[in-house]
PDB file of C-alpha atoms in Angstrom:
ATOM      1  CA  GLY A   1      -0.762 -12.914 -19.261  1.00  0.00           C
ATOM      2  CA  GLU A   2      -4.216 -12.051 -19.723  1.00  0.00           C
ATOM      3  CA  ASN A   3      -4.966  -9.372 -21.316  1.00  0.00           C
ATOM      4  CA  VAL A   4      -8.900  -7.668 -21.653  1.00  0.00           C
ATOM      5  CA  GLU A   5      -9.817  -4.651 -24.251  1.00  0.00           C
ATOM      6  CA  GLN A   6     -12.321  -2.869 -23.279  1.00  0.00           C
ATOM      7  CA  HIS A   7     -15.138  -0.554 -25.700  1.00  0.00           C
ATOM      8  CA  PRO A   8     -15.118   2.880 -25.970  1.00  0.00           C
ATOM      9  CA  SER A   9     -13.185   4.453 -22.826  1.00  0.00           C
ATOM     10  CA  THR A  10     -15.775   6.815 -23.454  1.00  0.00           C
ATOM     11  CA  LEU A  11     -19.991   6.789 -23.196  1.00  0.00           C
ATOM     12  CA  SER A  12     -22.265   9.689 -23.047  1.00  0.00           C
ATOM     13  CA  VAL A  13     -26.151   8.100 -23.943  1.00  0.00           C
ATOM     14  CA  GLN A  14     -29.668  10.107 -23.042  1.00  0.00           C
ATOM     15  CA  GLU A  15     -31.572   9.588 -19.108  1.00  0.00           C
ATOM     16  CA  GLY A  16     -33.361   6.634 -20.463  1.00  0.00           C
ATOM     17  CA  ASP A  17     -31.317   4.333 -23.346  1.00  0.00           C
ATOM     18  CA  SER A  18     -29.848   2.248 -23.529  1.00  0.00           C
ATOM     19  CA  ALA A  19     -25.638   1.861 -22.654  1.00  0.00           C
ATOM     20  CA  VAL A  20     -23.053  -0.957 -24.143  1.00  0.00           C
ATOM     21  CA  ILE A  21     -19.486  -2.181 -22.698  1.00  0.00           C
ATOM     22  CA  LYS A  22     -18.124  -4.300 -25.223  1.00  0.00           C
ATOM     23  CA  CYS A  23     -14.817  -6.575 -24.169  1.00  0.00           C
ATOM     24  CA  THR A  24     -12.312  -9.001 -24.980  1.00  0.00           C
ATOM     25  CA  TYR A  25     -10.084 -11.102 -23.361  1.00  0.00           C
ATOM     26  CA  SER A  26      -6.994 -13.204 -24.773  1.00  0.00           C
ATOM     27  CA  ASP A  27      -6.895 -16.183 -21.897  1.00  0.00           C
ATOM     28  CA  SER A  28      -8.543 -19.243 -22.742  1.00  0.00           C
ATOM     29  CA  ALA A  29      -8.313 -20.648 -19.233  1.00  0.00           C
ATOM     30  CA  SER A  30     -10.512 -17.834 -17.522  1.00  0.00           C
ATOM     31  CA  ASN A  31     -13.148 -18.241 -16.110  1.00  0.00           C
ATOM     32  CA  TYR A  32     -14.976 -15.342 -14.373  1.00  0.00           C
ATOM     33  CA  PHE A  33     -15.926 -11.735 -15.367  1.00  0.00           C
ATOM     34  CA  PRO A  34     -16.757  -9.724 -12.874  1.00  0.00           C
ATOM     35  CA  TRP A  35     -17.749  -6.395 -13.453  1.00  0.00           C
ATOM     36  CA  TYR A  36     -16.743  -3.396 -11.408  1.00  0.00           C
ATOM     37  CA  LYS A  37     -18.300   0.016 -10.802  1.00  0.00           C
ATOM     38  CA  GLN A  38     -16.023   2.544  -9.848  1.00  0.00           C
ATOM     39  CA  GLU A  39     -17.578   6.057  -8.555  1.00  0.00           C
ATOM     40  CA  LEU A  40     -14.837   9.131  -8.761  1.00  0.00           C
ATOM     41  CA  GLY A  41     -13.100   8.663  -5.165  1.00  0.00           C
ATOM     42  CA  LYS A  42     -13.652   5.575  -4.371  1.00  0.00           C
ATOM     43  CA  GLY A  43     -12.837   1.795  -5.278  1.00  0.00           C
ATOM     44  CA  PRO A  44     -14.292  -0.715  -8.306  1.00  0.00           C
ATOM     45  CA  GLN A  45     -17.645  -2.266  -7.094  1.00  0.00           C
ATOM     46  CA  LEU A  46     -18.567  -5.448  -7.956  1.00  0.00           C
ATOM     47  CA  ILE A  47     -21.671  -4.691  -9.754  1.00  0.00           C
ATOM     48  CA  ILE A  48     -22.634  -8.081 -11.380  1.00  0.00           C
ATOM     49  CA  ASP A  49     -20.124 -11.116 -12.010  1.00  0.00           C
ATOM     50  CA  ILE A  50     -20.320 -14.408 -15.090  1.00  0.00           C
ATOM     51  CA  ARG A  51     -18.932 -17.135 -15.473  1.00  0.00           C
ATOM     52  CA  SER A  52     -18.150 -19.854 -18.116  1.00  0.00           C
ATOM     53  CA  ASN A  53     -20.348 -21.811 -17.966  1.00  0.00           C
ATOM     54  CA  VAL A  54     -23.023 -19.771 -18.875  1.00  0.00           C
ATOM     55  CA  GLY A  55     -23.924 -17.237 -21.698  1.00  0.00           C
ATOM     56  CA  GLU A  56     -25.736 -15.008 -19.877  1.00  0.00           C
ATOM     57  CA  LYS A  57     -26.939 -12.874 -17.069  1.00  0.00           C
ATOM     58  CA  LYS A  58     -29.182 -10.624 -16.013  1.00  0.00           C
ATOM     59  CA  ASP A  59     -29.721  -8.352 -13.080  1.00  0.00           C
ATOM     60  CA  GLN A  60     -33.048  -6.178 -13.076  1.00  0.00           C
ATOM     61  CA  ARG A  61     -31.661  -3.329 -15.496  1.00  0.00           C
ATOM     62  CA  ILE A  62     -27.890  -4.854 -15.695  1.00  0.00           C
ATOM     63  CA  ALA A  63     -26.839  -7.944 -18.161  1.00  0.00           C
ATOM     64  CA  VAL A  64     -23.571  -8.676 -18.957  1.00  0.00           C
ATOM     65  CA  THR A  65     -22.849 -12.327 -22.306  1.00  0.00           C
ATOM     66  CA  LEU A  66     -20.152 -13.868 -22.669  1.00  0.00           C
ATOM     67  CA  ASN A  67     -18.984 -16.073 -26.056  1.00  0.00           C
ATOM     68  CA  LYS A  68     -16.659 -17.564 -24.958  1.00  0.00           C
ATOM     69  CA  THR A  69     -15.935 -19.032 -27.983  1.00  0.00           C
ATOM     70  CA  ALA A  70     -14.701 -15.076 -29.759  1.00  0.00           C
ATOM     71  CA  LYS A  71     -13.546 -14.535 -26.174  1.00  0.00           C
ATOM     72  CA  HIS A  72     -15.992 -11.824 -26.055  1.00  0.00           C
ATOM     73  CA  PHE A  73     -18.121 -10.417 -23.074  1.00  0.00           C
ATOM     74  CA  SER A  74     -20.599  -7.513 -22.672  1.00  0.00           C
ATOM     75  CA  LEU A  75     -22.714  -5.688 -20.146  1.00  0.00           C
ATOM     76  CA  HIS A  76     -25.733  -3.846 -21.508  1.00  0.00           C
ATOM     77  CA  ILE A  77     -27.228  -0.924 -19.515  1.00  0.00           C
ATOM     78  CA  THR A  78     -30.971  -0.936 -19.547  1.00  0.00           C
ATOM     79  CA  GLU A  79     -33.044   2.481 -18.917  1.00  0.00           C
ATOM     80  CA  THR A  80     -30.277   4.577 -17.819  1.00  0.00           C
ATOM     81  CA  GLN A  81     -30.255   7.171 -15.317  1.00  0.00           C
ATOM     82  CA  PRO A  82     -27.945  10.234 -14.260  1.00  0.00           C
ATOM     83  CA  GLU A  83     -27.319   7.645 -10.862  1.00  0.00           C
ATOM     84  CA  ASP A  84     -25.231   5.242 -13.391  1.00  0.00           C
ATOM     85  CA  SER A  85     -22.821   7.339 -14.264  1.00  0.00           C
ATOM     86  CA  ALA A  86     -19.284   6.489 -13.277  1.00  0.00           C
ATOM     87  CA  VAL A  87     -17.052   4.463 -14.928  1.00  0.00           C
ATOM     88  CA  TYR A  88     -17.074   0.982 -15.204  1.00  0.00           C
ATOM     89  CA  PHE A  89     -14.493  -2.343 -16.010  1.00  0.00           C
ATOM     90  CA  CYS A  90     -14.837  -5.108 -17.206  1.00  0.00           C
ATOM     91  CA  ALA A  91     -12.157  -7.183 -15.735  1.00  0.00           C
ATOM     92  CA  ALA A  92     -11.540 -11.586 -15.941  1.00  0.00           C
ATOM     93  CA  MET A  93      -9.948 -13.949 -13.616  1.00  0.00           C
ATOM     94  CA  THR A  94      -7.775 -17.048 -14.683  1.00  0.00           C
ATOM     95  CA  SER A  95      -5.435 -18.425 -11.674  1.00  0.00           C
ATOM     96  CA  TYR A  96      -7.705 -17.770  -8.699  1.00  0.00           C
ATOM     97  CA  GLN A  97      -5.337 -15.608  -7.573  1.00  0.00           C
ATOM     98  CA  LYS A  98      -5.812 -12.041  -9.027  1.00  0.00           C
ATOM     99  CA  VAL A  99      -8.448  -9.304 -11.281  1.00  0.00           C
ATOM    100  CA  THR A 100      -7.182  -8.712 -14.681  1.00  0.00           C
ATOM    101  CA  PHE A 101      -9.118  -5.587 -15.743  1.00  0.00           C
ATOM    102  CA  GLY A 102      -9.924  -3.867 -18.677  1.00  0.00           C
ATOM    103  CA  THR A 103      -9.114  -0.420 -19.245  1.00  0.00           C
ATOM    104  CA  GLY A 104     -12.302   1.047 -18.640  1.00  0.00           C
ATOM    105  CA  THR A 105     -15.398   3.190 -19.753  1.00  0.00           C
ATOM    106  CA  LYS A 106     -16.369   6.536 -18.734  1.00  0.00           C
ATOM    107  CA  LEU A 107     -20.062   6.230 -18.863  1.00  0.00           C
ATOM    108  CA  GLN A 108     -22.518   9.940 -18.755  1.00  0.00           C
ATOM    109  CA  VAL A 109     -25.875   9.505 -18.606  1.00  0.00           C
ATOM    110  CA  ILE A 110     -27.740  13.249 -19.334  1.00  0.00           C
ATOM    111  CA  PRO A 111     -30.525  13.777 -18.262  1.00  0.00           C
TER     112      PRO A 111
ATOM    113  CA  GLU B   1     -22.853  -5.194   4.874  1.00  0.00           C
ATOM    114  CA  PRO B   2     -19.366  -5.947   6.155  1.00  0.00           C
ATOM    115  CA  GLU B   3     -16.394  -4.223   3.535  1.00  0.00           C
ATOM    116  CA  VAL B   4     -12.426  -3.670   3.489  1.00  0.00           C
ATOM    117  CA  THR B   5     -11.271  -0.591   4.768  1.00  0.00           C
ATOM    118  CA  GLN B   6      -7.855   1.486   4.575  1.00  0.00           C
ATOM    119  CA  THR B   7      -6.188   3.681   6.084  1.00  0.00           C
ATOM    120  CA  PRO B   8      -5.229   6.614   5.601  1.00  0.00           C
ATOM    121  CA  SER B   9      -7.602   7.633   2.688  1.00  0.00           C
ATOM    122  CA  HIS B  10      -4.623  10.203   1.754  1.00  0.00           C
ATOM    123  CA  GLN B  11      -0.552  10.298   1.842  1.00  0.00           C
ATOM    124  CA  VAL B  12       1.919  12.696   1.368  1.00  0.00           C
ATOM    125  CA  THR B  13       5.348  11.884   1.207  1.00  0.00           C
ATOM    126  CA  GLN B  14       8.720  12.613  -0.193  1.00  0.00           C
ATOM    127  CA  MET B  15      10.751  11.227  -2.459  1.00  0.00           C
ATOM    128  CA  GLY B  16      12.839   8.450  -0.802  1.00  0.00           C
ATOM    129  CA  GLN B  17      10.814   7.904   2.613  1.00  0.00           C
ATOM    130  CA  GLU B  18       9.542   4.701   3.685  1.00  0.00           C
ATOM    131  CA  VAL B  19       5.098   4.597   3.917  1.00  0.00           C
ATOM    132  CA  ILE B  20       2.812   2.249   5.375  1.00  0.00           C
ATOM    133  CA  LEU B  21      -0.824   1.550   3.926  1.00  0.00           C
ATOM    134  CA  ARG B  22      -2.996  -0.194   5.405  1.00  0.00           C
ATOM    135  CA  CYS B  23      -6.408  -2.935   5.074  1.00  0.00           C
ATOM    136  CA  VAL B  24      -8.586  -4.387   7.213  1.00  0.00           C
ATOM    137  CA  PRO B  25      -9.994  -6.670   4.856  1.00  0.00           C
ATOM    138  CA  ILE B  26     -13.550  -8.419   5.622  1.00  0.00           C
ATOM    139  CA  SER B  27     -12.794 -10.809   8.657  1.00  0.00           C
ATOM    140  CA  ASN B  28     -13.088 -13.897   7.126  1.00  0.00           C
ATOM    141  CA  HIS B  29     -11.525 -13.777   3.765  1.00  0.00           C
ATOM    142  CA  LEU B  30      -8.754 -15.860   3.609  1.00  0.00           C
ATOM    143  CA  TYR B  31      -6.606 -14.085   0.455  1.00  0.00           C
ATOM    144  CA  PHE B  32      -5.697 -10.652  -0.049  1.00  0.00           C
ATOM    145  CA  TYR B  33      -4.578  -8.642  -2.862  1.00  0.00           C
ATOM    146  CA  TRP B  34      -3.190  -4.943  -3.394  1.00  0.00           C
ATOM    147  CA  TYR B  35      -3.855  -3.208  -6.521  1.00  0.00           C
ATOM    148  CA  ARG B  36      -2.695   0.593  -8.094  1.00  0.00           C
ATOM    149  CA  GLN B  37      -4.202   3.157  -9.830  1.00  0.00           C
ATOM    150  CA  ILE B  38      -2.982   5.155 -11.929  1.00  0.00           C
ATOM    151  CA  LEU B  39      -4.492   8.126 -12.481  1.00  0.00           C
ATOM    152  CA  GLY B  40      -6.637   8.066 -15.346  1.00  0.00           C
ATOM    153  CA  GLN B  41      -5.356   4.992 -16.056  1.00  0.00           C
ATOM    154  CA  LYS B  42      -6.277   0.523 -15.109  1.00  0.00           C
ATOM    155  CA  VAL B  43      -6.085  -1.033 -12.069  1.00  0.00           C
ATOM    156  CA  GLU B  44      -3.744  -2.972 -11.834  1.00  0.00           C
ATOM    157  CA  PHE B  45      -2.822  -5.724  -9.532  1.00  0.00           C
ATOM    158  CA  LEU B  46       0.427  -6.132  -7.607  1.00  0.00           C
ATOM    159  CA  VAL B  47       0.308  -9.508  -5.073  1.00  0.00           C
ATOM    160  CA  SER B  48      -1.580 -11.758  -3.765  1.00  0.00           C
ATOM    161  CA  PHE B  49      -1.324 -12.880  -0.395  1.00  0.00           C
ATOM    162  CA  TYR B  50      -2.479 -16.423   1.737  1.00  0.00           C
ATOM    163  CA  ASN B  51      -1.649 -18.138   4.334  1.00  0.00           C
ATOM    164  CA  ASN B  52       0.953 -15.382   5.998  1.00  0.00           C
ATOM    165  CA  GLU B  53       2.747 -16.096   2.501  1.00  0.00           C
ATOM    166  CA  ILE B  54       2.775 -13.866  -1.425  1.00  0.00           C
ATOM    167  CA  SER B  55       1.043 -17.143  -3.615  1.00  0.00           C
ATOM    168  CA  GLU B  56       1.342 -14.555  -6.245  1.00  0.00           C
ATOM    169  CA  LYS B  57       3.278 -11.325  -7.625  1.00  0.00           C
ATOM    170  CA  SER B  58       3.640  -9.495 -11.310  1.00  0.00           C
ATOM    171  CA  GLU B  59       6.389  -7.490 -12.754  1.00  0.00           C
ATOM    172  CA  ILE B  60       5.362  -4.178 -10.531  1.00  0.00           C
ATOM    173  CA  PHE B  61       5.858  -5.403  -7.499  1.00  0.00           C
ATOM    174  CA  ASP B  62       9.585  -5.593  -7.180  1.00  0.00           C
ATOM    175  CA  ASP B  63      11.987  -5.562  -4.332  1.00  0.00           C
ATOM    176  CA  GLN B  64      10.874  -2.019  -2.994  1.00  0.00           C
ATOM    177  CA  PHE B  65       7.306  -3.479  -2.064  1.00  0.00           C
ATOM    178  CA  SER B  66       6.117  -5.745   0.679  1.00  0.00           C
ATOM    179  CA  VAL B  67       3.109  -6.789   2.406  1.00  0.00           C
ATOM    180  CA  GLU B  68       2.400  -8.291   5.783  1.00  0.00           C
ATOM    181  CA  ARG B  69      -0.527  -8.982   8.239  1.00  0.00           C
ATOM    182  CA  PRO B  70       0.541  -8.279  11.373  1.00  0.00           C
ATOM    183  CA  ASP B  71      -2.306  -9.483  13.238  1.00  0.00           C
ATOM    184  CA  GLY B  72      -5.541 -11.019  12.889  1.00  0.00           C
ATOM    185  CA  SER B  73      -7.132  -8.207  11.417  1.00  0.00           C
ATOM    186  CA  ASN B  74      -4.282  -6.375   9.280  1.00  0.00           C
ATOM    187  CA  PHE B  75      -3.078  -6.117   6.163  1.00  0.00           C
ATOM    188  CA  THR B  76       0.171  -3.628   5.317  1.00  0.00           C
ATOM    189  CA  LEU B  77       1.828  -2.849   2.049  1.00  0.00           C
ATOM    190  CA  LYS B  78       5.190  -1.005   2.489  1.00  0.00           C
ATOM    191  CA  ILE B  79       6.520   1.110  -0.165  1.00  0.00           C
ATOM    192  CA  ARG B  80      10.364   0.901   1.602  1.00  0.00           C
ATOM    193  CA  SER B  81      11.845   4.167  -0.495  1.00  0.00           C
ATOM    194  CA  THR B  82       9.090   5.368  -2.687  1.00  0.00           C
ATOM    195  CA  LYS B  83       9.095   7.737  -6.093  1.00  0.00           C
ATOM    196  CA  LEU B  84       7.215   9.597  -8.091  1.00  0.00           C
ATOM    197  CA  GLU B  85       6.391   7.208 -10.724  1.00  0.00           C
ATOM    198  CA  ASP B  86       4.792   5.485  -6.833  1.00  0.00           C
ATOM    199  CA  SER B  87       1.616   8.441  -6.530  1.00  0.00           C
ATOM    200  CA  ALA B  88      -1.041   6.191  -7.616  1.00  0.00           C
ATOM    201  CA  MET B  89      -4.198   5.180  -6.022  1.00  0.00           C
ATOM    202  CA  TYR B  90      -3.888   2.612  -4.033  1.00  0.00           C
ATOM    203  CA  PHE B  91      -6.345  -0.150  -3.124  1.00  0.00           C
ATOM    204  CA  CYS B  92      -6.597  -3.611  -0.638  1.00  0.00           C
ATOM    205  CA  ALA B  93      -9.020  -6.093  -1.432  1.00  0.00           C
ATOM    206  CA  SER B  94      -9.588  -9.705   0.010  1.00  0.00           C
ATOM    207  CA  ARG B  95     -11.999 -12.768  -0.797  1.00  0.00           C
ATOM    208  CA  ARG B  96     -13.700 -15.927   1.682  1.00  0.00           C
ATOM    209  CA  GLY B  97     -11.951 -18.475  -0.785  1.00  0.00           C
ATOM    210  CA  LEU B  98     -11.733 -19.930  -3.957  1.00  0.00           C
ATOM    211  CA  SER B  99     -14.672 -21.201  -5.040  1.00  0.00           C
ATOM    212  CA  SER B 100     -16.235 -20.023  -7.857  1.00  0.00           C
ATOM    213  CA  THR B 101     -19.133 -17.868  -5.795  1.00  0.00           C
ATOM    214  CA  ASP B 102     -16.585 -15.917  -4.126  1.00  0.00           C
ATOM    215  CA  THR B 103     -15.719 -12.664  -5.254  1.00  0.00           C
ATOM    216  CA  GLN B 104     -12.842  -9.587  -4.237  1.00  0.00           C
ATOM    217  CA  TYR B 105     -14.142  -6.790  -2.466  1.00  0.00           C
ATOM    218  CA  PHE B 106     -12.274  -4.045  -2.746  1.00  0.00           C
ATOM    219  CA  GLY B 107     -11.360  -1.521  -0.299  1.00  0.00           C
ATOM    220  CA  PRO B 108     -12.028   2.487  -1.112  1.00  0.00           C
ATOM    221  CA  GLY B 109      -8.133   3.166  -1.814  1.00  0.00           C
ATOM    222  CA  THR B 110      -5.138   5.217  -0.600  1.00  0.00           C
ATOM    223  CA  ARG B 111      -3.754   7.855  -2.929  1.00  0.00           C
ATOM    224  CA  LEU B 112      -0.379   8.078  -2.591  1.00  0.00           C
ATOM    225  CA  THR B 113       0.976  11.643  -4.031  1.00  0.00           C
ATOM    226  CA  VAL B 114       4.805  11.511  -4.071  1.00  0.00           C
ATOM    227  CA  LEU B 115       6.522  14.600  -4.130  1.00  0.00           C
TER     228      LEU B 115
END
């Protein structure tokens, strides 16, 4: 089955700096890569996604990149703000029916 | 904006007891899912459900687990005889369809504590 690795597990940045979270996946059949933000006591919330026919996607301060050949994808958050502090999960979908999550990155933005 | 809802938010039960976790998916969604997250760990897929049938399940989803859509709105996860290791957050998710533009939306979760 699919295996998604995520790094780093924790990340502290100063407010205004950029944050980068990296993931790798194992199944070359994966074709959809969502990123979720999970705040304390809440469920994962989709923040951005990328499909395998696209190399990069941007939404305001958030961008994702995908390298299918290397099976790498990354989340970039620019101009970080305290409200960006949360746990971020990358994920991959192979079958249409399940999301395989990465191990999570706890992001702390220091004011 | 439509959202997935789950009840209860927190369930405490004794080991060996049966629990039913309830979810109301987004109304025009056809595909339903349960995931769990043990404290401090990643979210793990349990089961997917479509057209009143399980379409995929993980090795975690053993005979102690069952899912049901008893009416047109609710989607339930039943654990027949809870174990201590079933303590986790359980998330329901739903998806409208299987096209590339359809995304899974997650509910806020039910925290299950087995004593």
